[in-house]
């Protein structure tokens, strides 16, 4: 059976070279151009190895690797544009099995892939990645309608809870005030901006009471809010 390899690379010409080389060498490459799409694919399982470009449009390859590593031991190779982009030690600490600097020869790439798969053993199929993402330091208990931050349960109003729940479950994603109003509030309020801003403000106060030195909610000027994906 041909082993499936997920290639996460936003540059079509490079992605094409890689997928062509892999396919020629007997693998079944699957290409995607963003971290978000990659997580959806990985959630479906069936891949033997992932190749991750460090410079992706929506997320850094390092963060993506960290996210994948949280729940999956799937073999991982970093692609980097410059040799100084990656500190080998840092990359390997993140759980990468290897890294390849562009430009590279297709033969070099497939040789590395083969070597890593040989080392990994098994039937060449890693279990699906758990894509149930939650922002760092938060814990959600949806049945109990509770969110903990650094192990401390937060005392939240109904809409603070719903707002924080939405952000925490979608770390790194930026939401406009209108989007948050749509997704969090049951009935739209007259003043969208003020309602959302007020709730963000009280949420920040409650989070600061737990950790005065951290501010996990990020304000994106003119765009909206997000919650930090990792520490
Ligand atoms: Ca890139």
Coordinates of C-alpha atoms and ligand atoms in Angstrom, one line a residue:
X1 CA 0.0 0.0 0.0
X2 CA 1.2 3.5 -0.8
X3 CA 2.0 5.5 2.2
X4 CA 0.1 8.8 2.5
X5 CA 2.3 11.9 3.1
X6 CA 0.8 15.3 3.9
X7 CA 2.7 18.2 2.3
X8 CA 2.0 21.5 4.0
X9 CA 3.5 24.2 1.7
X10 CA 1.9 27.4 0.4
X11 CA 4.1 27.8 -2.6
X12 CA 2.5 25.8 -5.5
X13 CA 5.7 25.4 -7.5
X14 CA 7.6 23.9 -4.5
X15 CA 4.6 21.8 -3.5
X16 CA 4.4 20.5 -7.0
X17 CA 8.1 19.4 -7.0
X18 CA 7.6 17.7 -3.7
X19 CA 4.4 15.9 -4.6
X20 CA 5.9 14.8 -7.9
X21 CA 9.0 13.5 -6.3
X22 CA 7.0 11.6 -3.7
X23 CA 4.6 10.1 -6.2
X24 CA 7.4 9.0 -8.4
X25 CA 9.0 7.3 -5.5
X26 CA 5.8 5.3 -4.7
X27 CA 4.2 7.5 -2.0
X28 CA 0.8 9.0 -2.1
X29 CA 1.3 12.8 -1.4
X30 CA -1.6 15.0 -0.3
X31 CA -1.0 18.8 -0.6
X32 CA -2.5 21.6 1.4
X33 CA -1.4 25.2 1.6
X34 CA -2.5 26.3 5.0
X35 CA -2.1 25.2 8.6
X36 CA -5.8 25.2 9.1
X37 CA -6.5 22.9 6.2
X38 CA -3.6 20.7 7.4
X39 CA -5.3 20.2 10.8
X40 CA -8.5 19.2 9.1
X41 CA -6.7 16.7 7.0
X42 CA -4.7 15.3 9.9
X43 CA -7.9 15.0 12.0
X44 CA -9.1 12.5 9.4
X45 CA -6.0 10.3 9.9
X46 CA -4.3 7.9 7.6
X47 CA -1.0 9.7 7.1
X48 CA 2.4 8.2 7.6
X49 CA 4.4 11.4 7.7
X50 CA 4.0 15.2 7.4
X51 CA 6.2 17.7 5.7
X52 CA 5.8 21.2 7.1
X53 CA 6.9 24.5 5.6
X54 CA 8.0 26.9 8.3
X55 CA 6.6 30.0 6.5
X56 CA 2.9 29.3 6.1
X57 CA 0.4 32.1 5.5
X58 CA -1.9 31.5 8.5
X59 CA 0.3 30.0 11.1
X60 CA 4.0 29.4 11.7
X61 CA 5.2 25.9 10.9
X62 CA 6.7 25.8 14.4
X63 CA 3.3 26.5 16.0
X64 CA 1.7 24.0 13.7
X65 CA 4.3 21.3 14.6
X66 CA 3.7 22.0 18.3
X67 CA 0.0 21.7 17.8
X68 CA 0.4 18.4 16.0
X69 CA 2.9 17.1 18.6
X70 CA 0.5 17.8 21.4
X71 CA -1.4 14.7 20.5
X72 CA 0.4 12.8 17.8
X73 CA 3.8 11.1 17.3
X74 CA 3.5 11.2 13.5
X75 CA 7.0 11.7 11.9
X76 CA 7.5 15.3 10.8
X77 CA 10.0 17.0 8.5
X78 CA 10.4 20.8 8.5
X79 CA 11.0 22.7 5.2
X80 CA 12.9 25.9 5.5
X81 CA 13.8 28.6 3.1
X82 CA 17.1 29.5 4.7
X83 CA 19.4 27.4 6.7
X84 CA 19.5 30.1 9.4
X85 CA 15.7 30.1 9.6
X86 CA 15.8 27.1 11.9
X87 CA 18.0 26.3 14.8
X88 CA 18.4 22.6 14.4
X89 CA 18.2 22.0 18.1
X90 CA 15.1 24.1 18.5
X91 CA 13.5 22.3 15.6
X92 CA 14.2 18.9 16.9
X93 CA 13.0 19.9 20.4
X94 CA 9.7 20.8 18.8
X95 CA 9.5 17.2 17.8
X96 CA 10.6 17.4 14.2
X97 CA 12.4 14.3 13.0
X98 CA 14.4 16.1 10.4
X99 CA 14.6 19.3 8.4
X100 CA 15.4 20.1 4.8
X101 CA 16.6 23.4 3.4
X102 CA 15.3 24.8 0.1
X103 CA 16.3 24.4 -2.6
X104 CA 16.7 20.6 -2.2
X105 CA 16.9 17.8 -4.7
X106 CA 13.8 15.5 -5.0
X107 CA 16.1 12.5 -4.4
X108 CA 17.4 14.0 -1.1
X109 CA 13.8 14.6 0.1
X110 CA 12.6 11.1 -0.7
X111 CA 15.7 9.6 0.8
X112 CA 15.0 11.4 4.1
X113 CA 11.4 10.4 4.0
X114 CA 12.3 6.8 3.6
X115 CA 14.9 6.9 6.3
X116 CA 12.5 8.4 8.8
X117 CA 9.7 6.0 8.0
X118 CA 12.1 3.1 8.3
X119 CA 13.1 4.4 11.8
X120 CA 9.5 4.9 12.8
X121 CA 8.6 1.4 11.9
X122 CA 5.0 0.2 12.3
X123 CA 2.6 -0.1 9.4
X124 CA 3.3 3.4 8.2
X125 CA 0.0 5.0 9.4
X126 CA 0.0 7.3 12.4
X127 CA -3.3 7.6 14.3
X128 CA -5.4 10.8 13.6
X129 CA -4.3 14.0 15.2
X130 CA -6.6 15.3 17.8
X131 CA -7.7 18.6 16.3
X132 CA -9.8 19.6 19.3
X133 CA -7.7 22.6 19.8
X134 CA -7.8 24.6 23.0
X135 CA -5.7 27.6 23.8
X136 CA -2.7 27.1 26.1
X137 CA -3.4 27.2 29.9
X138 CA -7.2 26.9 29.4
X139 CA -9.3 24.0 30.4
X140 CA -13.0 23.6 29.3
X141 CA -15.7 21.8 31.1
X142 CA -18.6 22.2 28.8
X143 CA -21.0 20.1 30.8
X144 CA -20.3 22.1 33.9
X145 CA -20.2 25.4 31.9
X146 CA -16.8 26.1 33.4
X147 CA -13.5 27.3 32.1
X148 CA -10.3 27.1 34.1
X149 CA -7.2 29.2 33.5
X150 CA -3.9 28.0 34.9
X151 CA -6.0 25.5 36.9
X152 CA -8.1 28.2 38.4
X153 CA -11.9 28.0 37.7
X154 CA -13.1 31.4 36.4
X155 CA -16.3 33.0 37.7
X156 CA -17.9 34.1 34.5
X157 CA -21.3 35.6 33.4
X158 CA -23.2 33.8 30.7
X159 CA -21.9 35.8 27.9
X160 CA -18.4 36.0 29.2
X161 CA -18.4 32.2 29.3
X162 CA -19.7 31.9 25.8
X163 CA -17.3 34.5 24.4
X164 CA -14.3 33.0 26.1
X165 CA -15.4 29.5 25.1
X166 CA -15.5 30.5 21.5
X167 CA -12.1 32.2 21.5
X168 CA -10.4 29.4 23.5
X169 CA -11.7 26.7 21.1
X170 CA -10.3 28.6 18.1
X171 CA -6.9 29.7 19.2
X172 CA -5.0 32.0 16.9
X173 CA -8.1 32.9 14.9
X174 CA -9.1 36.5 14.6
X175 CA -12.8 37.3 15.0
X176 CA -14.3 40.7 14.2
X177 CA -16.8 42.1 16.7
X178 CA -19.6 41.3 14.3
X179 CA -18.6 37.7 14.0
X180 CA -18.3 37.4 17.8
X181 CA -21.7 39.0 18.2
X182 CA -23.2 36.5 15.7
X183 CA -21.7 33.5 17.2
X184 CA -21.9 34.3 20.9
X185 CA -25.0 36.3 21.5
X186 CA -28.4 34.8 21.2
X187 CA -30.0 38.1 20.2
X188 CA -28.0 40.8 18.6
X189 CA -27.5 43.9 20.7
X190 CA -27.9 47.4 19.4
X191 CA -24.3 48.4 20.0
X192 CA -22.2 45.6 18.7
X193 CA -18.8 47.1 19.3
X194 CA -19.5 48.3 22.8
X195 CA -21.1 45.1 23.9
X196 CA -18.2 42.9 22.7
X197 CA -15.6 45.3 24.0
X198 CA -17.2 45.5 27.4
X199 CA -17.2 41.7 27.8
X200 CA -13.6 41.5 26.6
X201 CA -12.6 44.0 29.1
X202 CA -14.2 42.2 32.1
X203 CA -12.8 38.9 30.8
X204 CA -9.3 40.5 30.7
X205 CA -9.8 41.6 34.3
X206 CA -10.8 38.1 35.4
X207 CA -7.8 36.6 33.6
X208 CA -5.5 39.1 35.0
X209 CA -6.6 38.3 38.5
X210 CA -5.3 34.8 37.9
X211 CA -2.1 35.8 36.1
X212 CA -1.3 39.5 36.2
X213 CA 1.7 39.1 33.9
X214 CA -0.2 37.5 31.0
X215 CA -2.7 38.8 28.5
X216 CA -3.9 35.9 26.4
X217 CA -6.6 37.9 24.6
X218 CA -5.0 39.8 21.6
X219 CA -6.6 43.0 20.2
X220 CA -6.2 43.3 16.5
X221 CA -6.6 47.0 15.7
X222 CA -9.4 47.5 13.2
X223 CA -10.0 43.8 13.0
X224 CA -11.1 42.2 16.2
X225 CA -9.9 39.8 18.8
X226 CA -8.1 36.4 19.1
X227 CA -6.7 34.3 21.8
X228 CA -3.1 33.3 21.8
X229 CA -2.6 29.8 20.4
X230 CA 0.5 28.9 22.5
X231 CA 2.5 30.3 25.3
Ligands
LIG1 CA1 6.1 29.3 2.5

